[in-house]
Amino acid sequence: MSSVAPSFGAAESSPERAPAASARRTPRWSDGAEREFAAEVTVLNLRRCRIAAIAGMMIIVWSTLLSLMLPELQFADLQAWFGACFALYALLLAVRTWVIRPTVPPWWREAYVLVFVVALIGICDGFFYVLSQQLTAVSAFSRGMLVTAVIFVLPPRRYLPFVAANELLLCAWVAWRGVRVDTLTAFLDGTAGAVVGAVISWVLYSAKRADFVHQQQIRRQHTEMNELMAITAHDLRSPLFSLNNLLALALSRAGLDRSRLLEVIADAARACDRMLELVSGLIAAHAVEGKPNAPVAVGDLRGPIGAAVVRLQPLAAARGLDLRLELPATAADARFHEAAVIQIIDNLVGNALKFTPAGGTVAVNLRPGARAWTLEVSDEGPGVPLDEQPRLFQKYARGSVPATQGEPSTGLGLFIVRTLAERMGATVSYTPRVPHGAVFTVVWPQA
């Protein structure tokens, strides 16, 4: 028997459950995405390390030849520094051949890139030191900042502090040593190089990161499209096959008695219903995902929740279930969109009715919480297996537990619930019910 118990008496505030599976949307930039992006950037930087090392060695060879032709560059410190830099580049290339091996831990590759960048800036600092002994205008430091910023994709949180520290140390050294380079000129040149290099590094890193996110979205959409095609083909094949057989039976046996003919028509109608349910779910999922957020307004949640539950009473009665509703005595003011709340109730209560065996109870309770309104939809079904809970609110996530009457699942209902709730500023979660069953909780902030 079905019963509606509005219970407009004072509702006691109950402690909120600790959800076992939360429907909060996974952040677009998760820890896994961060690691994947870091790995992609490291591979890119490793390739550029090789190019930079070879280019640096060629520049040193050319500079050595040039210094032999220009008298002002013919001093021992410069030639010694050329040799040291050439040897350092060769060493870095040799280490790179080991670092890129698949058996080497990933953090070694990241460390190598960082060491290479530090070495490259150190080489430029060294050239500044050597040349400043003889020349009054040296821009090796600022050029080093620009080169590293343009060549490598570097995380700002690691690169920018190093650039700032290197700039301060260089300026302090110039002021302390009293070299031929003008202190103010060195400071301005170094600061300009550091600032421009930092901006370039930030822009390039942000652009690379945005491109990575975009590529992730494309891959995810491609995966979802493949899943959609597989689900649609699988779910439509069975009812279409049944419908075809039923129609063939009706055509081949024109002399069927009326009762048998009605059975065939009823079976055909059920096959059509299954196909319509699948198509309707796909359309609904596309609608909530593709349309902008519906406008929300302050209102009483009891209205749409009560209306949705009353409309589902005939379905509960037909399945031999007791559908109960408990609402607070006072207005449950919150910001929501009425049609979205009704659709959430339709999906949550509809699922509860599907999985609760005949004679069971489905309860819908709206209670006040800590500055929030908490809606709980509980059933006496089998609940959700532990290994399926992390994917519970994802698109096309279909559980392994069959419905009591074998109804098919599109895997879109809870995805729609989550999407609609989040667009209203609400959260959705799942908690296992003891001893068996499921409790789905929707929490709206109080207006």
Coordinates of C-alpha atoms in Angstrom, one line a residue:
M1 CA 0.0 0.0 0.0
S2 CA 1.2 3.5 -0.8
S3 CA 0.9 6.3 1.7
V4 CA 1.8 10.0 1.8
A5 CA 2.8 11.3 5.2
P6 CA 3.5 15.0 4.7
S7 CA 4.2 15.3 8.5
F8 CA 4.0 19.1 8.8
G9 CA 4.9 18.8 12.5
A10 CA 8.2 20.0 13.7
A11 CA 11.0 17.9 12.2
E12 CA 14.0 17.2 14.5
S13 CA 17.4 18.1 13.1
S14 CA 19.4 15.0 12.6
P15 CA 23.2 14.8 12.3
E16 CA 24.4 14.6 8.7
R17 CA 25.8 11.3 7.5
A18 CA 29.3 10.9 6.4
P19 CA 28.9 10.1 2.7
A20 CA 30.6 7.1 1.3
A21 CA 30.5 8.4 -2.2
S22 CA 30.2 12.1 -3.0
A23 CA 28.8 13.4 -6.2
R24 CA 30.8 16.6 -6.2
R25 CA 32.3 17.1 -9.6
T26 CA 35.9 16.0 -9.9
P27 CA 38.0 19.1 -10.4
R28 CA 39.0 19.7 -13.9
W29 CA 42.7 19.9 -12.7
S30 CA 43.0 16.8 -10.5
D31 CA 46.2 15.3 -9.0
G32 CA 46.2 12.8 -11.8
A33 CA 45.9 15.5 -14.5
E34 CA 48.7 17.4 -12.8
R35 CA 51.0 14.4 -12.9
E36 CA 50.1 13.6 -16.5
F37 CA 50.8 17.2 -17.6
A38 CA 54.1 17.3 -15.7
A39 CA 55.1 14.1 -17.5
E40 CA 54.2 15.6 -20.9
V41 CA 56.1 18.8 -20.2
T42 CA 59.1 16.8 -19.0
V43 CA 59.3 14.9 -22.2
L44 CA 59.1 18.1 -24.2
N45 CA 61.8 19.7 -22.1
L46 CA 64.1 16.7 -22.4
R47 CA 63.9 17.0 -26.2
R48 CA 64.7 20.7 -25.9
C49 CA 67.6 20.1 -23.5
R50 CA 69.3 18.1 -26.3
I51 CA 68.7 20.9 -28.8
A52 CA 69.9 23.5 -26.4
A53 CA 73.1 21.6 -25.5
I54 CA 74.0 21.0 -29.1
A55 CA 73.3 24.7 -30.0
G56 CA 75.3 25.8 -26.9
M57 CA 78.3 23.7 -28.0
M58 CA 78.1 25.2 -31.5
I59 CA 77.9 28.7 -30.1
I60 CA 81.0 28.0 -28.0
V61 CA 82.9 26.7 -31.0
W62 CA 82.0 29.8 -33.0
S63 CA 82.7 32.2 -30.1
T64 CA 86.1 30.5 -29.6
L65 CA 87.0 31.2 -33.3
L66 CA 85.7 34.7 -33.0
S67 CA 87.7 35.4 -29.9
L68 CA 90.9 34.4 -31.8
M69 CA 90.2 37.1 -34.4
L70 CA 89.3 39.9 -32.0
P71 CA 92.1 41.2 -29.7
E72 CA 89.7 42.5 -27.0
L73 CA 88.4 39.0 -26.5
Q74 CA 91.8 37.3 -26.3
F75 CA 92.3 36.7 -22.5
A76 CA 92.9 33.5 -20.7
D77 CA 89.8 33.5 -18.5
L78 CA 87.4 33.6 -21.5
Q79 CA 89.2 30.7 -23.2
A80 CA 89.1 28.7 -20.0
W81 CA 85.4 29.4 -19.6
F82 CA 84.7 28.3 -23.2
G83 CA 86.4 25.0 -22.5
A84 CA 84.5 24.5 -19.2
C85 CA 81.1 25.2 -20.8
F86 CA 81.8 22.9 -23.7
A87 CA 82.7 20.1 -21.2
L88 CA 79.6 20.8 -19.2
Y89 CA 77.3 20.6 -22.2
A90 CA 78.9 17.3 -23.2
L91 CA 78.4 16.0 -19.7
L92 CA 74.7 17.0 -19.7
L93 CA 74.2 15.3 -23.1
A94 CA 75.8 12.1 -21.7
V95 CA 73.6 12.2 -18.6
R96 CA 70.5 12.7 -20.8
T97 CA 71.1 9.4 -22.6
W98 CA 70.7 7.7 -19.3
V99 CA 67.8 9.7 -18.0
I100 CA 65.5 9.1 -20.9
R101 CA 65.7 5.3 -20.4
P102 CA 62.2 3.8 -19.5
T103 CA 63.6 2.1 -16.4
V104 CA 64.7 5.5 -14.8
P105 CA 62.1 6.9 -12.3
P106 CA 60.2 9.9 -13.6
W107 CA 61.5 12.2 -10.9
W108 CA 65.0 11.8 -12.3
R109 CA 63.8 13.3 -15.6
E110 CA 62.2 16.3 -13.8
A111 CA 65.4 16.8 -11.7
Y112 CA 67.5 16.6 -14.9
V113 CA 65.5 19.4 -16.6
L114 CA 65.8 21.6 -13.5
V115 CA 69.6 21.0 -13.3
F116 CA 69.9 21.7 -17.0
V117 CA 68.1 25.0 -16.7
V118 CA 70.2 26.0 -13.6
A119 CA 73.3 25.0 -15.5
L120 CA 72.3 27.1 -18.5
I121 CA 71.7 30.2 -16.4
G122 CA 74.9 29.5 -14.5
I123 CA 76.8 29.5 -17.8
C124 CA 75.3 32.9 -18.7
D125 CA 76.2 34.2 -15.3
G126 CA 79.8 32.9 -15.8
F127 CA 80.1 34.7 -19.1
F128 CA 78.9 37.8 -17.4
Y129 CA 81.5 37.5 -14.8
V130 CA 84.4 36.7 -17.3
L131 CA 83.4 39.4 -19.8
S132 CA 82.8 42.0 -17.1
Q133 CA 86.6 41.8 -16.3
Q134 CA 87.4 43.4 -19.6
L135 CA 84.2 45.0 -21.0
T136 CA 81.8 47.7 -19.6
A137 CA 78.6 46.6 -21.4
V138 CA 77.6 42.9 -20.9
S139 CA 74.2 41.5 -21.4
A140 CA 74.9 37.8 -21.1
F141 CA 72.7 37.4 -17.9
S142 CA 69.6 39.0 -19.4
R143 CA 69.9 36.9 -22.5
G144 CA 70.3 33.8 -20.5
M145 CA 67.0 34.6 -18.7
L146 CA 65.2 35.1 -22.1
V147 CA 66.7 31.9 -23.6
T148 CA 65.6 29.6 -20.8
A149 CA 62.1 31.2 -20.7
V150 CA 61.6 30.8 -24.4
I151 CA 63.1 27.3 -24.9
F152 CA 61.7 25.5 -21.8
V153 CA 58.1 25.1 -20.5
L154 CA 58.8 25.7 -16.8
P155 CA 56.3 25.7 -13.8
P156 CA 56.3 29.3 -12.5
R157 CA 56.3 28.2 -8.9
R158 CA 59.8 26.7 -9.4
Y159 CA 61.2 29.0 -12.1
L160 CA 60.3 32.4 -10.8
P161 CA 61.8 32.2 -7.3
F162 CA 65.1 31.0 -8.8
V163 CA 65.1 33.8 -11.3
A164 CA 64.5 36.4 -8.5
A165 CA 67.2 34.9 -6.3
N166 CA 69.7 34.7 -9.2
E167 CA 69.0 38.4 -10.1
L168 CA 69.5 39.6 -6.5
L169 CA 72.8 37.6 -6.1
L170 CA 74.1 38.9 -9.4
C171 CA 73.4 42.5 -8.5
A172 CA 74.9 42.1 -5.1
W173 CA 78.0 40.5 -6.6
V174 CA 78.4 43.4 -9.1
A175 CA 78.1 46.0 -6.3
W176 CA 80.6 44.1 -4.1
R177 CA 83.2 43.2 -6.6
G178 CA 83.4 46.6 -8.3
V179 CA 83.8 45.2 -11.8
R180 CA 84.1 47.4 -14.9
V181 CA 80.4 47.0 -15.6
D182 CA 78.3 49.9 -14.3
T183 CA 76.3 48.8 -11.3
L184 CA 73.1 50.6 -12.3
T185 CA 73.4 49.3 -15.9
A186 CA 73.9 45.8 -14.7
F187 CA 70.9 46.1 -12.3
L188 CA 68.6 47.5 -15.0
D189 CA 69.7 45.0 -17.7
G190 CA 69.4 42.1 -15.3
T191 CA 66.1 43.2 -13.9
A192 CA 64.6 43.7 -17.4
G193 CA 65.8 40.3 -18.5
A194 CA 64.4 38.6 -15.4
V195 CA 61.0 40.3 -15.6
V196 CA 60.6 39.7 -19.3
G197 CA 61.8 36.2 -19.0
A198 CA 59.4 35.6 -16.1
V199 CA 56.5 36.9 -18.1
I200 CA 57.4 34.9 -21.1
S201 CA 57.7 31.7 -19.0
W202 CA 54.4 32.3 -17.3
V203 CA 52.6 33.0 -20.6
L204 CA 54.1 29.9 -22.3
Y205 CA 53.4 27.6 -19.4
S206 CA 49.8 28.8 -19.0
A207 CA 49.2 28.4 -22.8
K208 CA 50.7 24.9 -22.7
R209 CA 48.5 24.0 -19.7
A210 CA 45.4 25.4 -21.3
D211 CA 46.2 23.4 -24.5
F212 CA 46.6 20.3 -22.3
V213 CA 43.2 20.8 -20.7
H214 CA 41.6 21.3 -24.1
Q215 CA 43.2 18.1 -25.4
Q216 CA 41.9 16.3 -22.3
Q217 CA 38.4 17.5 -23.0
I218 CA 38.6 16.4 -26.6
R219 CA 39.8 12.9 -25.5
R220 CA 37.1 12.7 -22.9
Q221 CA 34.4 13.7 -25.4
H222 CA 35.8 11.1 -27.8
T223 CA 35.6 8.4 -25.2
E224 CA 32.1 9.5 -24.2
M225 CA 31.0 9.4 -27.8
N226 CA 32.4 5.8 -28.2
E227 CA 30.6 4.8 -25.0
L228 CA 27.4 6.4 -26.2
M229 CA 27.5 4.5 -29.5
A230 CA 28.2 1.2 -27.7
I231 CA 25.5 1.7 -25.2
T232 CA 22.9 2.9 -27.7
A233 CA 23.7 0.0 -30.1
H234 CA 23.5 -2.5 -27.3
D235 CA 20.4 -1.2 -25.6
L236 CA 18.4 -0.7 -28.9
R237 CA 19.4 -4.0 -30.4
S238 CA 17.5 -6.2 -27.9
P239 CA 14.1 -4.3 -28.0
L240 CA 14.3 -3.9 -31.7
F241 CA 15.0 -7.6 -32.1
S242 CA 12.0 -8.4 -29.8
L243 CA 9.8 -6.0 -31.6
N244 CA 10.7 -7.4 -35.0
N245 CA 9.9 -11.0 -33.8
L246 CA 6.6 -9.9 -32.3
L247 CA 5.5 -8.1 -35.5
A248 CA 6.7 -11.1 -37.6
L249 CA 4.6 -13.4 -35.3
A250 CA 1.5 -11.2 -35.7
L251 CA 1.9 -11.2 -39.5
S252 CA 2.5 -14.9 -39.8
R253 CA -0.4 -15.8 -37.7
A254 CA -3.2 -13.6 -38.8
G255 CA -5.7 -16.0 -37.2
L256 CA -4.5 -15.3 -33.6
D257 CA -7.3 -15.0 -31.1
R258 CA -7.9 -11.6 -29.6
S259 CA -6.3 -12.3 -26.2
R260 CA -3.1 -13.6 -27.8
L261 CA -3.0 -10.7 -30.2
L262 CA -3.3 -8.3 -27.3
E263 CA -0.4 -10.0 -25.5
V264 CA 1.7 -9.6 -28.7
I265 CA 0.8 -5.9 -28.9
A266 CA 1.5 -5.4 -25.2
D267 CA 5.0 -7.0 -25.6
A268 CA 5.6 -4.8 -28.6
A269 CA 4.6 -1.7 -26.6
R270 CA 7.0 -2.6 -23.8
A271 CA 9.8 -3.0 -26.3
C272 CA 9.0 0.5 -27.6
D273 CA 8.9 1.9 -24.1
R274 CA 12.4 0.6 -23.5
M275 CA 13.7 2.3 -26.6
L276 CA 11.9 5.5 -25.7
E277 CA 13.4 5.4 -22.2
L278 CA 16.9 5.2 -23.6
V279 CA 16.3 8.0 -26.1
S280 CA 14.7 10.2 -23.5
G281 CA 17.6 9.7 -21.1
L282 CA 20.1 10.6 -23.8
I283 CA 18.1 13.7 -24.7
A284 CA 17.8 14.7 -21.0
A285 CA 21.5 14.3 -20.4
H286 CA 22.3 16.4 -23.5
A287 CA 19.9 19.1 -22.4
V288 CA 21.3 19.5 -18.9
E289 CA 24.9 19.3 -20.1
G290 CA 24.5 21.6 -23.1
K291 CA 22.2 24.3 -21.9
P292 CA 23.3 27.3 -19.7
N293 CA 22.3 27.3 -16.0
A294 CA 18.6 27.8 -15.4
P295 CA 17.8 30.9 -13.3
V296 CA 17.3 30.1 -9.6
A297 CA 15.1 32.0 -7.2
V298 CA 14.3 31.8 -3.5
G299 CA 11.4 29.6 -2.8
D300 CA 10.0 26.9 -0.6
L301 CA 11.4 23.5 -1.4
R302 CA 8.4 21.7 0.0
G303 CA 6.3 22.7 -3.0
P304 CA 8.2 21.0 -5.9
I305 CA 9.3 18.0 -3.7
G306 CA 5.8 17.3 -2.5
A307 CA 4.3 17.7 -6.0
A308 CA 6.9 15.3 -7.5
V309 CA 6.4 12.6 -4.8
V310 CA 2.6 12.8 -5.2
R311 CA 2.9 12.3 -8.9
L312 CA 5.0 9.1 -8.3
Q313 CA 2.5 7.6 -5.9
P314 CA 0.6 5.6 -8.6
L315 CA 3.8 4.0 -9.8
A316 CA 4.7 3.1 -6.2
A317 CA 1.3 1.6 -5.7
A318 CA 1.5 -0.4 -8.9
R319 CA 4.8 -2.0 -7.7
G320 CA 3.4 -2.7 -4.2
L321 CA 5.7 -0.2 -2.5
D322 CA 5.1 2.2 0.4
L323 CA 6.2 5.7 -0.7
R324 CA 6.5 8.0 2.3
L325 CA 7.1 11.8 2.4
E326 CA 8.2 13.8 5.4
L327 CA 8.4 17.6 5.2
P328 CA 9.2 20.2 7.8
A329 CA 6.4 22.4 9.3
T330 CA 8.1 25.6 8.4
A331 CA 9.0 27.0 5.0
A332 CA 12.2 25.4 3.5
D333 CA 13.5 28.5 1.9
A334 CA 16.4 27.9 -0.6
R335 CA 17.6 29.1 -4.0
F336 CA 16.5 26.6 -6.6
H337 CA 14.9 26.0 -10.0
E338 CA 11.6 24.3 -9.6
A339 CA 11.8 22.1 -12.8
A340 CA 15.3 21.0 -11.8
V341 CA 14.1 20.0 -8.3
I342 CA 11.2 18.0 -9.8
Q343 CA 13.6 16.3 -12.2
I344 CA 16.0 15.4 -9.3
I345 CA 13.1 13.8 -7.4
D346 CA 11.9 12.0 -10.4
N347 CA 15.3 10.4 -10.9
L348 CA 16.1 9.6 -7.3
V349 CA 12.7 8.3 -6.4
G350 CA 12.4 6.5 -9.7
N351 CA 15.6 4.6 -9.1
A352 CA 14.5 3.8 -5.5
L353 CA 11.2 2.3 -6.8
K354 CA 13.1 0.3 -9.4
F355 CA 15.4 -1.4 -6.9
T356 CA 13.1 -1.9 -3.9
P357 CA 11.4 -5.3 -3.8
A358 CA 7.6 -5.5 -3.5
G359 CA 6.4 -4.7 0.0
G360 CA 9.3 -2.4 0.7
T361 CA 9.4 1.3 1.7
V362 CA 10.9 4.3 -0.1
A363 CA 11.2 7.4 2.1
V364 CA 11.6 11.0 1.1
N365 CA 12.6 13.3 4.0
L366 CA 13.4 17.0 3.9
R367 CA 15.1 18.2 7.1
P368 CA 16.9 21.4 8.3
G369 CA 20.6 21.1 8.9
A370 CA 23.4 23.5 9.6
R371 CA 22.5 26.5 7.4
A372 CA 21.2 24.0 4.8
W373 CA 18.2 21.9 3.8
T374 CA 19.0 18.2 3.6
L375 CA 16.8 15.9 1.3
E376 CA 17.2 12.2 1.8
V377 CA 15.8 9.5 -0.5
S378 CA 16.2 6.1 1.0
D379 CA 15.1 2.7 -0.2
E380 CA 15.3 -1.0 0.9
G381 CA 17.0 -2.3 -2.2
P382 CA 20.4 -4.0 -2.5
G383 CA 22.4 -0.8 -2.5
V384 CA 25.5 0.0 -4.6
P385 CA 28.5 -2.3 -4.6
L386 CA 31.6 -0.7 -3.0
D387 CA 33.7 -0.9 -6.2
E388 CA 31.0 0.9 -8.2
Q389 CA 30.5 3.8 -5.8
P390 CA 33.4 6.0 -7.2
R391 CA 31.7 6.1 -10.6
L392 CA 28.2 6.4 -9.3
F393 CA 27.5 9.9 -10.6
Q394 CA 29.5 9.7 -13.8
K395 CA 27.9 9.7 -17.2
Y396 CA 27.0 6.2 -18.6
A397 CA 27.9 4.6 -15.2
R398 CA 25.6 1.6 -15.1
G399 CA 25.5 -0.7 -12.0
S400 CA 25.8 -4.4 -12.0
V401 CA 22.7 -4.9 -9.7
P402 CA 19.6 -5.5 -11.8
A403 CA 16.3 -3.8 -11.1
T404 CA 13.5 -5.8 -9.5
Q405 CA 11.5 -6.0 -12.7
G406 CA 14.5 -6.1 -15.1
E407 CA 14.2 -2.5 -16.3
P408 CA 17.2 -1.4 -18.4
S409 CA 19.5 1.5 -17.2
T410 CA 21.0 4.2 -19.3
G411 CA 23.5 5.2 -16.7
L412 CA 22.4 8.8 -17.1
G413 CA 19.9 9.4 -14.2
L414 CA 22.4 10.1 -11.4
F415 CA 24.6 12.1 -13.8
I416 CA 21.6 14.3 -14.5
V417 CA 20.9 14.6 -10.8
R418 CA 24.4 15.7 -10.0
T419 CA 24.6 18.2 -12.9
L420 CA 21.2 19.8 -12.0
A421 CA 22.1 20.0 -8.3
E422 CA 25.5 21.6 -8.8
R423 CA 24.0 24.2 -11.1
M424 CA 21.7 25.3 -8.1
G425 CA 24.7 25.3 -5.7
A426 CA 23.6 22.0 -4.1
T427 CA 25.6 18.8 -3.5
V428 CA 24.6 15.2 -3.9
S429 CA 26.1 12.2 -2.1
Y430 CA 25.4 8.5 -1.6
T431 CA 25.5 6.5 1.7
P432 CA 24.8 2.8 2.2
R433 CA 21.7 2.1 4.3
V434 CA 22.0 -0.4 7.1
P435 CA 21.3 -3.3 6.9
H436 CA 20.7 -2.9 3.2
G437 CA 19.5 -0.2 0.8
A438 CA 20.7 3.2 -0.4
V439 CA 20.4 6.7 0.8
F440 CA 20.9 9.6 -1.6
T441 CA 21.3 13.0 -0.1
V442 CA 20.8 16.4 -1.7
V443 CA 21.9 19.5 0.3
W444 CA 20.8 23.0 -0.5
P445 CA 22.2 26.0 1.3
Q446 CA 19.5 27.9 3.2
A447 CA 18.4 31.2 1.6

